[in-house]
Amino acid sequence: METEDLIKIIIQCAYQVRLHLAPGFLESVYQKALVLELKERGIYVETEIPIKIYYKNTIVGEFKADIIVENTIIIGLKAVQSLVPAHEAQLVNYLTATRIDNGLLINFGGERIEIKRKFRLYKQTTKKNNQNDYQKSIPFCFRPSVLYVLLFFCLKNLMSTHSY
């Protein structure tokens, strides 16, 4: 099965689990439910597979992937109020260690289900880059700096035409 098709099925299964299980359960409960949903659809699933971390050809750590689907997608599960960047970085590190290219981070713990897709190649964006991207998305005439200048000239013109 193609990776994109698997991703869609996983997301559908996650929503199905959320439909039946509200927030507040342990991560392991959501994991078992999601595995059941995937297996019902004939998807090959492995859970809690130990993966070794190497540094200079020496094992320096080990982690267990929550769910590996068809040996092509790692699913990281969370049951927290909301995801934070550290959760995303952790999944990317797991992808790097396993050389699996695609991952899904699924959080069942918040008011709404959160699903984020991650890839093995991790690119951290800086706050400055995010601000520049935001600025570029706003039409020039509506950028705050332009609006401040227009407001200044309007007030200056208004003050000069009326005497107080």
Short mmCIF file of C-alpha atoms in Angstrom, two decimals:
data_model
loop_
_atom_site.label_atom_id
_atom_site.label_comp_id
_atom_site.label_asym_id
_atom_site.label_seq_id
_atom_site.Cartn_x
_atom_site.Cartn_y
_atom_site.Cartn_z
CA MET A 1 0.00 0.00 0.00
CA GLU A 2 1.22 3.51 -0.78
CA THR A 3 2.41 5.70 2.11
CA GLU A 4 -0.16 8.41 1.41
CA ASP A 5 -2.98 5.85 1.52
CA LEU A 6 -1.65 4.49 4.82
CA ILE A 7 -1.50 8.01 6.27
CA LYS A 8 -5.16 8.57 5.37
CA ILE A 9 -6.20 5.26 6.93
CA ILE A 10 -4.25 5.99 10.12
CA ILE A 11 -5.89 9.40 10.43
CA GLN A 12 -9.35 7.88 9.86
CA CYS A 13 -8.61 5.29 12.55
CA ALA A 14 -7.42 7.98 14.97
CA TYR A 15 -10.65 9.91 14.50
CA GLN A 16 -12.61 6.70 15.02
CA VAL A 17 -10.80 6.09 18.31
CA ARG A 18 -11.47 9.66 19.40
CA LEU A 19 -15.14 9.25 18.57
CA HIS A 20 -15.35 6.45 21.14
CA LEU A 21 -12.77 7.55 23.71
CA ALA A 22 -12.91 11.05 25.16
CA PRO A 23 -9.81 12.81 26.53
CA GLY A 24 -8.52 11.72 29.92
CA PHE A 25 -7.34 8.17 29.37
CA LEU A 26 -3.75 7.00 29.54
CA GLU A 27 -1.73 6.92 26.34
CA SER A 28 -1.71 3.11 26.46
CA VAL A 29 -5.52 3.00 26.20
CA TYR A 30 -5.49 5.06 23.01
CA GLN A 31 -2.62 2.96 21.68
CA LYS A 32 -4.51 -0.31 22.12
CA ALA A 33 -7.65 1.16 20.56
CA LEU A 34 -5.74 2.55 17.56
CA VAL A 35 -3.96 -0.77 17.02
CA LEU A 36 -7.34 -2.54 17.03
CA GLU A 37 -8.72 -0.11 14.45
CA LEU A 38 -5.67 -0.55 12.18
CA LYS A 39 -5.71 -4.34 12.45
CA GLU A 40 -9.43 -4.42 11.60
CA ARG A 41 -8.47 -2.75 8.31
CA GLY A 42 -5.80 -5.36 7.61
CA ILE A 43 -2.87 -3.06 8.36
CA TYR A 44 0.33 -4.64 9.73
CA VAL A 45 1.18 -2.99 13.05
CA GLU A 46 3.99 -3.42 15.59
CA THR A 47 4.00 -1.79 19.03
CA GLU A 48 6.66 -0.94 21.58
CA ILE A 49 9.48 -2.06 19.29
CA PRO A 50 12.87 -1.35 20.93
CA ILE A 51 15.11 0.82 18.78
CA LYS A 52 18.75 1.41 19.61
CA ILE A 53 20.43 4.81 19.36
CA TYR A 54 24.03 4.79 18.16
CA TYR A 55 26.76 7.35 18.61
CA LYS A 56 30.08 6.62 16.90
CA ASN A 57 29.10 2.98 16.45
CA THR A 58 28.30 2.60 20.16
CA ILE A 59 24.81 2.10 21.58
CA VAL A 60 24.08 5.11 23.78
CA GLY A 61 20.37 4.68 24.28
CA GLU A 62 17.21 2.87 23.43
CA PHE A 63 13.61 3.89 22.97
CA LYS A 64 10.38 2.16 22.12
CA ALA A 65 8.33 3.40 19.21
CA ASP A 66 4.63 3.56 20.13
CA ILE A 67 3.42 2.12 16.83
CA ILE A 68 5.18 1.24 13.58
CA VAL A 69 2.82 0.74 10.65
CA GLU A 70 3.83 -1.46 7.70
CA ASN A 71 7.50 -0.69 8.51
CA THR A 72 7.02 2.70 6.79
CA ILE A 73 5.35 5.02 9.32
CA ILE A 74 6.05 5.68 12.99
CA ILE A 75 3.12 6.85 15.06
CA GLY A 76 3.94 8.78 18.21
CA LEU A 77 1.03 8.92 20.62
CA LYS A 78 0.43 11.50 23.31
CA ALA A 79 -2.32 12.06 25.86
CA VAL A 80 -1.46 15.60 26.95
CA GLN A 81 -3.34 18.89 26.98
CA SER A 82 -1.51 20.10 23.86
CA LEU A 83 1.53 19.18 21.82
CA VAL A 84 4.77 21.11 22.24
CA PRO A 85 7.78 21.35 19.90
CA ALA A 86 9.70 18.80 22.02
CA HIS A 87 7.10 16.14 21.13
CA GLU A 88 7.65 16.87 17.44
CA ALA A 89 11.45 16.80 17.80
CA GLN A 90 11.23 13.47 19.62
CA LEU A 91 9.30 11.90 16.73
CA VAL A 92 11.78 13.30 14.20
CA ASN A 93 14.63 11.78 16.23
CA TYR A 94 12.85 8.42 16.17
CA LEU A 95 12.45 8.72 12.40
CA THR A 96 16.14 9.53 12.05
CA ALA A 97 17.21 6.60 14.25
CA THR A 98 15.07 4.13 12.29
CA ARG A 99 15.60 5.72 8.88
CA ILE A 100 11.85 5.70 8.42
CA ASP A 101 10.81 8.75 6.42
CA ASN A 102 7.24 9.40 7.65
CA GLY A 103 5.71 9.86 11.05
CA LEU A 104 2.46 10.95 12.61
CA LEU A 105 2.19 12.57 16.03
CA ILE A 106 -1.29 12.05 17.45
CA ASN A 107 -2.48 13.66 20.67
CA PHE A 108 -5.70 12.35 22.19
CA GLY A 109 -5.41 14.34 25.43
CA GLY A 110 -6.67 17.76 24.41
CA GLU A 111 -10.17 19.02 23.85
CA ARG A 112 -9.66 18.24 20.15
CA ILE A 113 -7.52 15.54 18.61
CA GLU A 114 -4.21 16.88 17.26
CA ILE A 115 -2.46 15.18 14.36
CA LYS A 116 0.85 16.36 12.94
CA ARG A 117 2.79 14.77 10.14
CA LYS A 118 6.56 14.78 10.46
CA PHE A 119 9.39 13.76 8.18
CA ARG A 120 12.84 12.36 8.89
CA LEU A 121 14.60 15.54 7.81
CA TYR A 122 14.01 18.05 10.60
CA LYS A 123 14.31 21.77 9.87
CA GLN A 124 14.01 24.09 12.81
CA THR A 125 12.60 27.48 11.92
CA THR A 126 13.64 30.52 13.85
CA LYS A 127 11.25 33.10 15.20
CA LYS A 128 12.74 35.66 12.82
CA ASN A 129 11.98 33.46 9.80
CA ASN A 130 8.40 32.95 10.99
CA GLN A 131 7.95 36.72 11.33
CA ASN A 132 9.36 37.29 7.85
CA ASP A 133 7.03 34.65 6.40
CA TYR A 134 4.12 36.29 8.21
CA GLN A 135 5.08 39.73 6.89
CA LYS A 136 5.30 38.38 3.34
CA SER A 137 1.79 36.94 3.59
CA ILE A 138 0.24 40.35 4.39
CA PRO A 139 -0.45 42.71 1.46
CA PHE A 140 1.94 45.67 1.56
CA CYS A 141 -0.77 48.27 2.24
CA PHE A 142 -1.92 46.35 5.35
CA ARG A 143 1.47 45.79 6.98
CA PRO A 144 1.68 47.37 10.43
CA SER A 145 4.62 49.65 9.53
CA VAL A 146 2.71 51.07 6.54
CA LEU A 147 -0.46 51.53 8.59
CA TYR A 148 1.45 53.42 11.30
CA VAL A 149 2.90 55.82 8.73
CA LEU A 150 -0.53 56.40 7.17
CA LEU A 151 -2.07 56.97 10.59
CA PHE A 152 0.69 59.45 11.48
CA PHE A 153 0.13 61.50 8.32
CA CYS A 154 -3.66 61.43 8.74
CA LEU A 155 -3.38 62.68 12.32
CA LYS A 156 -0.80 65.29 11.35
CA ASN A 157 -3.05 66.52 8.53
CA LEU A 158 -6.07 66.56 10.83
CA MET A 159 -4.19 68.54 13.49
CA SER A 160 -2.94 71.10 10.97
CA THR A 161 -6.39 71.76 9.48
CA HIS A 162 -8.09 72.33 12.83
CA SER A 163 -6.95 74.82 15.39
CA TYR A 164 -7.50 74.06 19.04
#
